[in-house]
Amino acid sequence: MTDLYTGQNLHQQICDLFFNSTSTSNFDSVKEFLQRVFVSLDESEEASLNDSMAPSLEIIRTELLRLSILDPMVRHYLEFLKFMSTTPCLAQVLINYSMPTNEKDGKGYAVSLLGSVLSLSCLPKNQLVTAEFFNKPSTVSQQEHQITERNLWLLIKNLNDEIYTAFYNMLRLSPEIRHLLLKWLGKCLHANAEKAKMWTQHAAEDGTLAPDGFMLNLGNVLLRLCKPFSKPQSDNLMKVDVAYAKATVNDDDESRVRGKHLQGLEKETCLVSVESNDVTSLEETSASCFNFTTECFFLTHRCLQLSFQVVHGKLLKLTQELGRIQRVWEDAVAQAGSGSDMVQRMREVMDKTMTQYLTKKAALLEPHALELALKFYIATAALLSHLGSSSDLLQPIQFPLPAGVPKCLTSIPELIIENLVDFISFLRRFQDSMFLTASDDIGQLMSLILVFMGSPERMKNPHLRARLAEVLEALMPHEDQRSGLLSSSSQAMASCQQHLFAQHPHIRHLARTLLQVFVSIEMTGQSVQFELKFNYRRPMYRVLEYIWKVDLHKREIKALADEALQHMEATDPPIFLRFINLLINDAIYLLDEALQYMMQLKEKQSEREATTAAPSLQRQQDDAMYHQLGMLARFHNVMGNETIHVLEYLTRDITAVFIHEMMVDRIAAMLNYFLVHLVGPKKRNLKVKNLDEFEFKPKETVCNICQIYLNLGGSDEFCAAVSRDGRSYSDSLFLLAQQVLLKIGKGVMCPDIEELAARIKVDASLQLKDEELLDGAPDEFLDPILGTLMQDPVLLPTSGNTLDRNTIARHILSDQTDPFNRQPLTMEMVVPNSELKAKILDWVQHKRNLTTSEDCS
């Protein structure tokens, strides 16, 4: 037979026959002819269909790998993929030929026949490939960039639609073909699992793992397969069995029978850890079989973790890098002029980085994929909310939540929540109008927050619960949306978001939930980097400010404050008390650090002005240190300003907790300390150039601090506490403050400040007489931490030390241990030292009697 075709390449001719007919009227006849030929070959005993087709498939694979997504031939290859997907024997050949020889080779899946189609993307396949789009972006208008982006979106959507059709066809052909395709998908994702680890993201670019474009397309195809259950009330959604994540299989046959093709999930950290002696759930998992909906749900989440989340992370890094390059470029222009070689080189670097940024952004922003992903995540939120609240998916969630924690939470990987948070945060930043496409179901995201964010029993990881605040911020109306002058779509979005925060069935629980997660970051018992902690809290501050302006939430916060006032010394301190204690701690730390950094910047700026001819290397090192200082100063200023702002608006309507004897001295000392630095003689050390660059807003901070004084100034206890602060208070403090207020146009506050200052001055005079009277108190009467005369001494049972009750109460708010030996301690454990208290009272009375006698004589 082969002698008849000597010198001819039959395999190339088969390819040519197919591709030359795709645009002709007889294409269906050609497909039917080839199908009969291949089916006959499969039924014959002369040779296997795999071997017969392999050379043709290799030709197609090789051609596909060199194609651009722009190439007109892409359409023809997609037709071939769909052709192969409609017949069982051809689909089996396609999948088998696409399985890498080494199943652990992540890149092998991307360069396979199936993978070569999925690898068509606007993203380069590796770092060595020159970018195809958005080249020299600084020379092109914004409008042209938008046209390029829209054209790419159309190409990406059409590509993914066609690949989805082929996958869908194969999944429906037969149980065996479905098994083979799911096996390919599961092994592909497992082989590329390293992409999820930050430290291995460079490996994808070095060529050991599948490229990002391949993974994004695969995720988009899987999202299309999830459409039947991407609805909150879907019957199909109820079929998802979360036990899948913990199930393991031993071989291919077990994988086929049980419907479990994705490996590695069982090693993932779950929302709740399994108790070491609790084997019931594991036994149930080991015997489970799983449906396609369950497989599709988990395959999609794993793929989105390895695709969208990875590319989004790289996009954020590029944003930071562009900011850094911009600063270096501006310095270069200032030093060498805009025409220098250095500036031109920096412009080229900036252009290349911007090309990467625009390409990745275009790949992530394809509108249809975003809409599918949003619906998928909303369905995920609905599923998790009901599982977490032990309620039926078709029944409303009931609050308060049941005390028992559902066992199913021990099987749900944290990566599902991480995916959701990452995607919603991306939408908030780049395409928040997309929320309108799911406005009727957006409340499912709020339900997820209310069930999990304030419940460490349902989500053990405090960092993950804190990240849910990012979703909460995304659901909140933007500041510009609240200010009016909006387009009709923006008005609709703002109305939807406002309704969500006011009318969600369980929204009144939001304030407590928010404060619980705020406090939990501090109370984890883990070492949390301060920058990470404050980054978690930043969206919480924004949400808190917004809900404070909504009457319903304001009433709930006031109720929490009243609860705190009634239980100031409870074994488990009330949530509002712990919250304001941390606010004060944060304000002290952040503002103090910010002032120190501003002083250092002042010194560095003076040095830079004095040094005109430093060696190049030394100048670069100095510039790097200066920019690092600037970043730290900016961070602390931003967070310090926000923390003081929260204290300012809370104290307008809530005062009793702040002026309680347990808290009043701390807040008074804090206000005094920062006011004297901002209005006193040392303020000149903070005068740096370009205040806005470092987010240093002394005028705003002075106003906020003065307003807090006025908010609390109606209390005699507060005025006395201000005057008691020997470190920072002086008679001139408020005079200096008034001078600054007049300079910055806030003179309207001066009469009230002057009146308050007069009252405090009287208290200070009385306080001075008391200090003179009680000078020389025995050491045993003094608080060992503060060095002040104790009013209500209590004995710490584990260390045997005696402290003033208010001192240890404040300590326990932040750290429930004995400060002398770190043993557990609560206020209920401390013992009143009545004997010592009687001695102190006798001594004080004796001193007063002596003074009275001297005055009489």
mmCIF file with all atom_site columns, C-alpha atoms in Angstrom, residues 246 268-274 384 387-388 405 408-418 448 452 455-462 464-465:
data_model
loop_
_atom_site.group_PDB
_atom_site.id
_atom_site.type_symbol
_atom_site.label_atom_id
_atom_site.label_alt_id
_atom_site.label_comp_id
_atom_site.label_asym_id
_atom_site.label_entity_id
_atom_site.label_seq_id
_atom_site.pdbx_PDB_ins_code
_atom_site.Cartn_x
_atom_site.Cartn_y
_atom_site.Cartn_z
_atom_site.occupancy
_atom_site.B_iso_or_equiv
_atom_site.pdbx_formal_charge
_atom_site.auth_seq_id
_atom_site.auth_comp_id
_atom_site.auth_asym_id
_atom_site.auth_atom_id
_atom_site.pdbx_PDB_model_num
ATOM 1  C CA . LYS A 1 246 ? -9.878  15.764 51.367 1.00 0.00 ? 246 LYS A CA 1
ATOM 2  C CA . GLU A 1 268 ? -4.129  22.366 51.474 1.00 0.00 ? 268 GLU A CA 1
ATOM 3  C CA . THR A 1 269 ? -4.898  24.229 54.709 1.00 0.00 ? 269 THR A CA 1
ATOM 4  C CA . CYS A 1 270 ? -8.647  24.244 55.347 1.00 0.00 ? 270 CYS A CA 1
ATOM 5  C CA . LEU A 1 271 ? -10.919 26.783 57.038 1.00 0.00 ? 271 LEU A CA 1
ATOM 6  C CA . VAL A 1 272 ? -11.020 24.685 60.205 1.00 0.00 ? 272 VAL A CA 1
ATOM 7  C CA . SER A 1 273 ? -8.424  22.115 61.214 1.00 0.00 ? 273 SER A CA 1
ATOM 8  C CA . VAL A 1 274 ? -9.416  18.516 61.891 1.00 0.00 ? 274 VAL A CA 1
ATOM 9  C CA . LEU A 1 384 ? -19.966 28.552 51.767 1.00 0.00 ? 384 LEU A CA 1
ATOM 10 C CA . LEU A 1 387 ? -22.391 25.428 54.804 1.00 0.00 ? 387 LEU A CA 1
ATOM 11 C CA . GLY A 1 388 ? -20.916 27.706 57.459 1.00 0.00 ? 388 GLY A CA 1
ATOM 12 C CA . VAL A 1 405 ? -19.203 24.305 63.880 1.00 0.00 ? 405 VAL A CA 1
ATOM 13 C CA . CYS A 1 408 ? -17.725 20.209 56.410 1.00 0.00 ? 408 CYS A CA 1
ATOM 14 C CA . LEU A 1 409 ? -15.586 23.317 57.092 1.00 0.00 ? 409 LEU A CA 1
ATOM 15 C CA . THR A 1 410 ? -12.656 20.983 57.809 1.00 0.00 ? 410 THR A CA 1
ATOM 16 C CA . SER A 1 411 ? -12.722 20.043 54.102 1.00 0.00 ? 411 SER A CA 1
ATOM 17 C CA . ILE A 1 412 ? -12.928 23.492 52.504 1.00 0.00 ? 412 ILE A CA 1
ATOM 18 C CA . PRO A 1 413 ? -9.481  24.749 51.402 1.00 0.00 ? 413 PRO A CA 1
ATOM 19 C CA . GLU A 1 414 ? -8.539  28.317 52.289 1.00 0.00 ? 414 GLU A CA 1
ATOM 20 C CA . LEU A 1 415 ? -7.547  28.856 48.664 1.00 0.00 ? 415 LEU A CA 1
ATOM 21 C CA . ILE A 1 416 ? -11.256 29.176 47.774 1.00 0.00 ? 416 ILE A CA 1
ATOM 22 C CA . ILE A 1 417 ? -11.617 32.250 49.997 1.00 0.00 ? 417 ILE A CA 1
ATOM 23 C CA . GLU A 1 418 ? -8.237  33.574 48.839 1.00 0.00 ? 418 GLU A CA 1
ATOM 24 C CA . LEU A 1 448 ? -20.212 35.274 53.427 1.00 0.00 ? 448 LEU A CA 1
ATOM 25 C CA . PHE A 1 452 ? -17.080 34.033 58.511 1.00 0.00 ? 452 PHE A CA 1
ATOM 26 C CA . SER A 1 455 ? -16.044 33.851 63.532 1.00 0.00 ? 455 SER A CA 1
ATOM 27 C CA . PRO A 1 456 ? -12.664 32.251 64.298 1.00 0.00 ? 456 PRO A CA 1
ATOM 28 C CA . GLU A 1 457 ? -14.580 29.024 64.954 1.00 0.00 ? 457 GLU A CA 1
ATOM 29 C CA . ARG A 1 458 ? -15.593 28.902 61.271 1.00 0.00 ? 458 ARG A CA 1
ATOM 30 C CA . MET A 1 459 ? -12.420 30.349 59.784 1.00 0.00 ? 459 MET A CA 1
ATOM 31 C CA . LYS A 1 460 ? -9.400  29.768 61.948 1.00 0.00 ? 460 LYS A CA 1
ATOM 32 C CA . ASN A 1 461 ? -6.901  31.866 60.002 1.00 0.00 ? 461 ASN A CA 1
ATOM 33 C CA . PRO A 1 462 ? -7.136  35.480 61.318 1.00 0.00 ? 462 PRO A CA 1
ATOM 34 C CA . LEU A 1 464 ? -7.858  35.296 55.941 1.00 0.00 ? 464 LEU A CA 1
ATOM 35 C CA . ARG A 1 465 ? -10.714 36.724 58.005 1.00 0.00 ? 465 ARG A CA 1
#
